[in-house]
Tab-separated table of C-alpha atoms in Angstrom:
chain	number	residue	atom	x	y	z
A	16	UNK	CA	-94.322	-127.956	121.140
A	17	UNK	CA	-91.533	-130.360	118.761
A	18	UNK	CA	-89.327	-127.131	117.881
A	19	UNK	CA	-86.800	-129.146	115.220
A	20	UNK	CA	-84.503	-128.879	111.744
A	21	UNK	CA	-86.766	-129.982	109.208
A	22	UNK	CA	-85.522	-133.655	109.621
A	23	UNK	CA	-85.088	-134.356	112.537
A	24	UNK	CA	-87.478	-136.297	114.298
A	25	UNK	CA	-90.908	-134.441	115.429
A	26	UNK	CA	-92.761	-137.303	112.927
A	27	UNK	CA	-91.956	-139.851	114.741
A	28	UNK	CA	-92.501	-138.300	117.878
A	29	UNK	CA	-95.919	-137.092	116.958
A	30	UNK	CA	-96.524	-140.984	116.134
A	31	UNK	CA	-95.161	-142.064	119.265
A	32	UNK	CA	-97.854	-140.270	120.755
A	33	UNK	CA	-100.735	-141.171	118.354
A	34	UNK	CA	-99.924	-144.796	118.671
A	35	UNK	CA	-99.973	-143.984	123.070
A	36	UNK	CA	-103.182	-142.482	122.193
A	37	UNK	CA	-103.986	-144.968	119.753
A	38	UNK	CA	-103.877	-147.718	122.091
A	39	UNK	CA	-106.620	-146.031	124.153
A	40	UNK	CA	-108.848	-144.769	121.488
A	41	UNK	CA	-109.684	-148.453	120.613
A	42	UNK	CA	-109.768	-149.857	124.751
A	43	UNK	CA	-112.703	-147.225	124.575
A	44	UNK	CA	-114.219	-148.306	121.260
A	45	UNK	CA	-114.089	-151.778	122.541
A	46	UNK	CA	-116.150	-151.219	125.907
A	47	UNK	CA	-118.786	-149.170	124.241
A	48	UNK	CA	-118.101	-145.897	125.785
A	49	UNK	CA	-116.868	-143.982	123.571
A	50	UNK	CA	-116.296	-145.029	119.845
A	51	UNK	CA	-116.109	-141.459	118.772
A	52	UNK	CA	-113.117	-139.379	119.514
A	53	UNK	CA	-110.187	-139.850	117.124
A	54	UNK	CA	-106.596	-138.447	116.783
A	55	UNK	CA	-106.635	-135.534	114.429
A	56	UNK	CA	-103.486	-135.121	112.154
A	57	UNK	CA	-103.842	-131.779	110.878
A	58	UNK	CA	-101.252	-129.744	108.452
A	59	UNK	CA	-101.348	-126.624	106.042
A	60	UNK	CA	-101.122	-127.883	102.790
A	61	UNK	CA	-102.900	-131.609	100.817
A	62	UNK	CA	-99.173	-132.422	99.904
A	63	UNK	CA	-97.334	-132.090	103.140
A	64	UNK	CA	-100.722	-133.416	104.758
A	65	UNK	CA	-100.930	-136.840	102.372
A	66	UNK	CA	-96.759	-136.805	103.188
A	67	UNK	CA	-97.362	-137.649	107.022
A	68	UNK	CA	-100.443	-139.896	106.156
A	69	UNK	CA	-98.213	-142.123	104.860
A	70	UNK	CA	-95.558	-142.094	107.351
A	71	UNK	CA	-97.996	-142.082	110.379
A	72	UNK	CA	-99.570	-145.361	108.726
A	73	UNK	CA	-95.684	-146.536	107.815
A	74	UNK	CA	-93.867	-145.944	110.966
A	75	UNK	CA	-96.468	-145.635	114.336
A	76	UNK	CA	-95.642	-148.309	117.403
A	77	UNK	CA	-99.104	-149.951	117.299
A	78	UNK	CA	-100.616	-149.626	112.626
A	79	UNK	CA	-103.192	-147.573	113.216
A	80	UNK	CA	-106.476	-146.470	110.291
A	81	UNK	CA	-105.869	-143.281	109.172
A	82	UNK	CA	-106.873	-141.843	106.078
A	83	UNK	CA	-106.247	-137.860	104.448
A	84	UNK	CA	-109.335	-136.085	104.435
A	85	UNK	CA	-108.968	-132.958	102.548
A	86	UNK	CA	-111.058	-130.940	99.626
A	87	UNK	CA	-109.942	-134.439	96.611
A	88	UNK	CA	-111.603	-136.228	98.514
A	89	UNK	CA	-114.757	-138.580	97.145
A	90	UNK	CA	-117.219	-140.900	99.555
A	91	UNK	CA	-120.940	-142.276	98.268
A	92	UNK	CA	-120.200	-140.217	94.693
A	93	UNK	CA	-119.891	-136.556	96.879
A	94	UNK	CA	-117.033	-134.596	96.971
A	95	UNK	CA	-116.007	-133.652	100.375
A	96	UNK	CA	-117.657	-129.924	100.468
A	97	UNK	CA	-120.927	-132.363	100.317
A	98	UNK	CA	-120.955	-134.747	102.382
A	99	UNK	CA	-123.671	-135.120	104.988
A	100	UNK	CA	-123.781	-136.884	108.887
A	101	UNK	CA	-123.699	-139.463	107.504
A	102	UNK	CA	-121.432	-140.188	104.823
A	103	UNK	CA	-118.579	-137.932	108.706
A	104	UNK	CA	-119.883	-140.859	110.942
A	105	UNK	CA	-119.035	-143.293	108.809
A	106	UNK	CA	-114.994	-142.030	109.088
A	107	UNK	CA	-115.144	-140.591	112.083
A	108	UNK	CA	-115.885	-145.231	113.094
A	109	UNK	CA	-114.266	-146.518	111.073
A	110	UNK	CA	-111.084	-145.324	111.322
A	111	UNK	CA	-108.726	-143.614	114.211
A	112	UNK	CA	-106.710	-140.926	113.232
A	113	UNK	CA	-108.265	-138.447	111.187
A	114	UNK	CA	-105.603	-136.179	108.296
A	115	UNK	CA	-107.486	-132.498	108.098
A	116	UNK	CA	-106.173	-129.546	106.145
A	117	UNK	CA	-107.249	-126.381	108.947
A	118	UNK	CA	-110.370	-125.300	106.677
A	119	UNK	CA	-111.885	-128.957	106.797
A	120	UNK	CA	-111.800	-128.690	110.917
A	121	UNK	CA	-112.121	-125.494	111.243
A	122	UNK	CA	-115.443	-126.538	108.915
A	123	UNK	CA	-116.767	-129.525	110.476
A	124	UNK	CA	-116.205	-127.486	114.068
A	125	UNK	CA	-117.987	-125.112	113.065
A	126	UNK	CA	-121.326	-127.029	111.991
A	127	UNK	CA	-120.742	-129.397	114.445
A	128	UNK	CA	-120.485	-132.126	112.209
A	129	UNK	CA	-116.970	-132.671	114.708
A	130	UNK	CA	-118.419	-132.368	118.603
A	131	UNK	CA	-115.326	-130.641	119.956
A	132	UNK	CA	-114.662	-133.480	123.030
A	133	UNK	CA	-113.596	-136.134	119.713
A	134	UNK	CA	-110.495	-135.326	119.483
A	135	UNK	CA	-108.618	-137.622	121.512
A	136	UNK	CA	-105.256	-136.164	120.366
A	137	UNK	CA	-104.193	-132.612	117.769
A	138	UNK	CA	-101.356	-132.504	115.942
A	139	UNK	CA	-100.641	-129.670	113.905
A	140	UNK	CA	-97.848	-129.893	111.664
A	141	UNK	CA	-96.162	-126.379	111.078
A	142	UNK	CA	-97.969	-124.939	113.267
A	143	UNK	CA	-95.833	-121.811	113.738
A	144	UNK	CA	-99.026	-121.238	111.337
A	145	UNK	CA	-100.731	-120.313	114.589
A	146	UNK	CA	-99.167	-116.797	115.279
A	147	UNK	CA	-100.577	-115.490	111.900
A	148	UNK	CA	-104.167	-114.484	113.036
A	149	UNK	CA	-105.187	-115.053	109.578
A	150	UNK	CA	-103.552	-118.207	109.603
A	151	UNK	CA	-107.329	-121.185	109.076
A	152	UNK	CA	-103.881	-123.233	110.764
A	153	UNK	CA	-104.762	-119.958	114.010
A	154	UNK	CA	-108.471	-119.750	112.700
A	155	UNK	CA	-108.586	-123.249	113.963
A	156	UNK	CA	-107.049	-122.313	117.484
A	157	UNK	CA	-109.351	-119.582	118.466
A	158	UNK	CA	-112.105	-121.202	117.114
A	159	UNK	CA	-111.158	-124.673	119.539
A	160	UNK	CA	-110.167	-122.292	122.462
A	161	UNK	CA	-113.047	-120.163	122.039
A	162	UNK	CA	-115.380	-123.330	122.276
A	163	UNK	CA	-113.439	-124.960	125.016
A	164	UNK	CA	-112.584	-127.720	123.206
A	165	UNK	CA	-109.405	-129.603	124.954
A	166	UNK	CA	-107.416	-132.286	123.356
A	167	UNK	CA	-104.127	-132.966	124.242
A	168	UNK	CA	-102.068	-130.931	121.644
A	169	UNK	CA	-98.604	-131.506	119.728
A	170	UNK	CA	-97.627	-128.873	117.756
A	171	UNK	CA	-94.729	-129.290	114.940
A	172	UNK	CA	-92.302	-127.105	113.811
A	173	UNK	CA	-89.069	-126.305	112.437
A	174	UNK	CA	-89.177	-122.857	111.651
A	175	UNK	CA	-87.613	-120.248	114.015
A	176	UNK	CA	-90.477	-118.396	115.128
A	177	UNK	CA	-88.031	-114.888	115.483
A	178	UNK	CA	-84.491	-114.393	115.252
A	179	UNK	CA	-84.248	-112.030	118.240
A	180	UNK	CA	-82.600	-114.258	121.224
A	181	UNK	CA	-84.514	-112.085	123.651
A	182	UNK	CA	-87.731	-113.055	121.999
A	183	UNK	CA	-87.082	-116.784	121.748
A	184	UNK	CA	-89.566	-118.146	125.017
A	185	UNK	CA	-91.837	-115.040	124.607
A	186	UNK	CA	-92.482	-115.886	120.942
A	187	UNK	CA	-93.182	-120.317	122.314
A	188	UNK	CA	-95.107	-118.957	125.326
A	189	UNK	CA	-97.958	-117.176	123.485
A	190	UNK	CA	-97.577	-119.964	120.451
A	191	UNK	CA	-97.956	-122.376	123.419
A	192	UNK	CA	-100.711	-119.770	124.579
A	193	UNK	CA	-102.498	-119.430	121.227
A	194	UNK	CA	-102.477	-123.737	121.394
């Protein structure tokens, strides 16, 4: 979990880890051993997601093939909610980094369209939302844990988890446990 103030490089840290994972994904794809592996960047809002994926494409040490998959995406004339396996497979095969809202990723995992073991890296922007049981990001993490998936995870937040000094370590342990 990277807890840093706004504008101090949390997304740049994510870019470094994404670049490393993309190198491994490319090696696996070239060998033909695991062409379905992807890195996923999750943000709670479409606006933030678009901003972060744009930043990732510009700042990663590796030139990454990244796209945003949210409720606005249209492919082959269909909105994302109406895609079948062939539409999803196109994106899994052509992109190394997929930006999604937590709702989209939850649906993919629930419908088994994206197997959880295909997620090489999962970056959660604004990860403090995991502590709120009703937030889609909390439901996403619960789903991942229930299914036994263990992707490499990085949480990013600028929000204090508590205002009580003696509870800070407890709050971060709770966040880490839920992720």
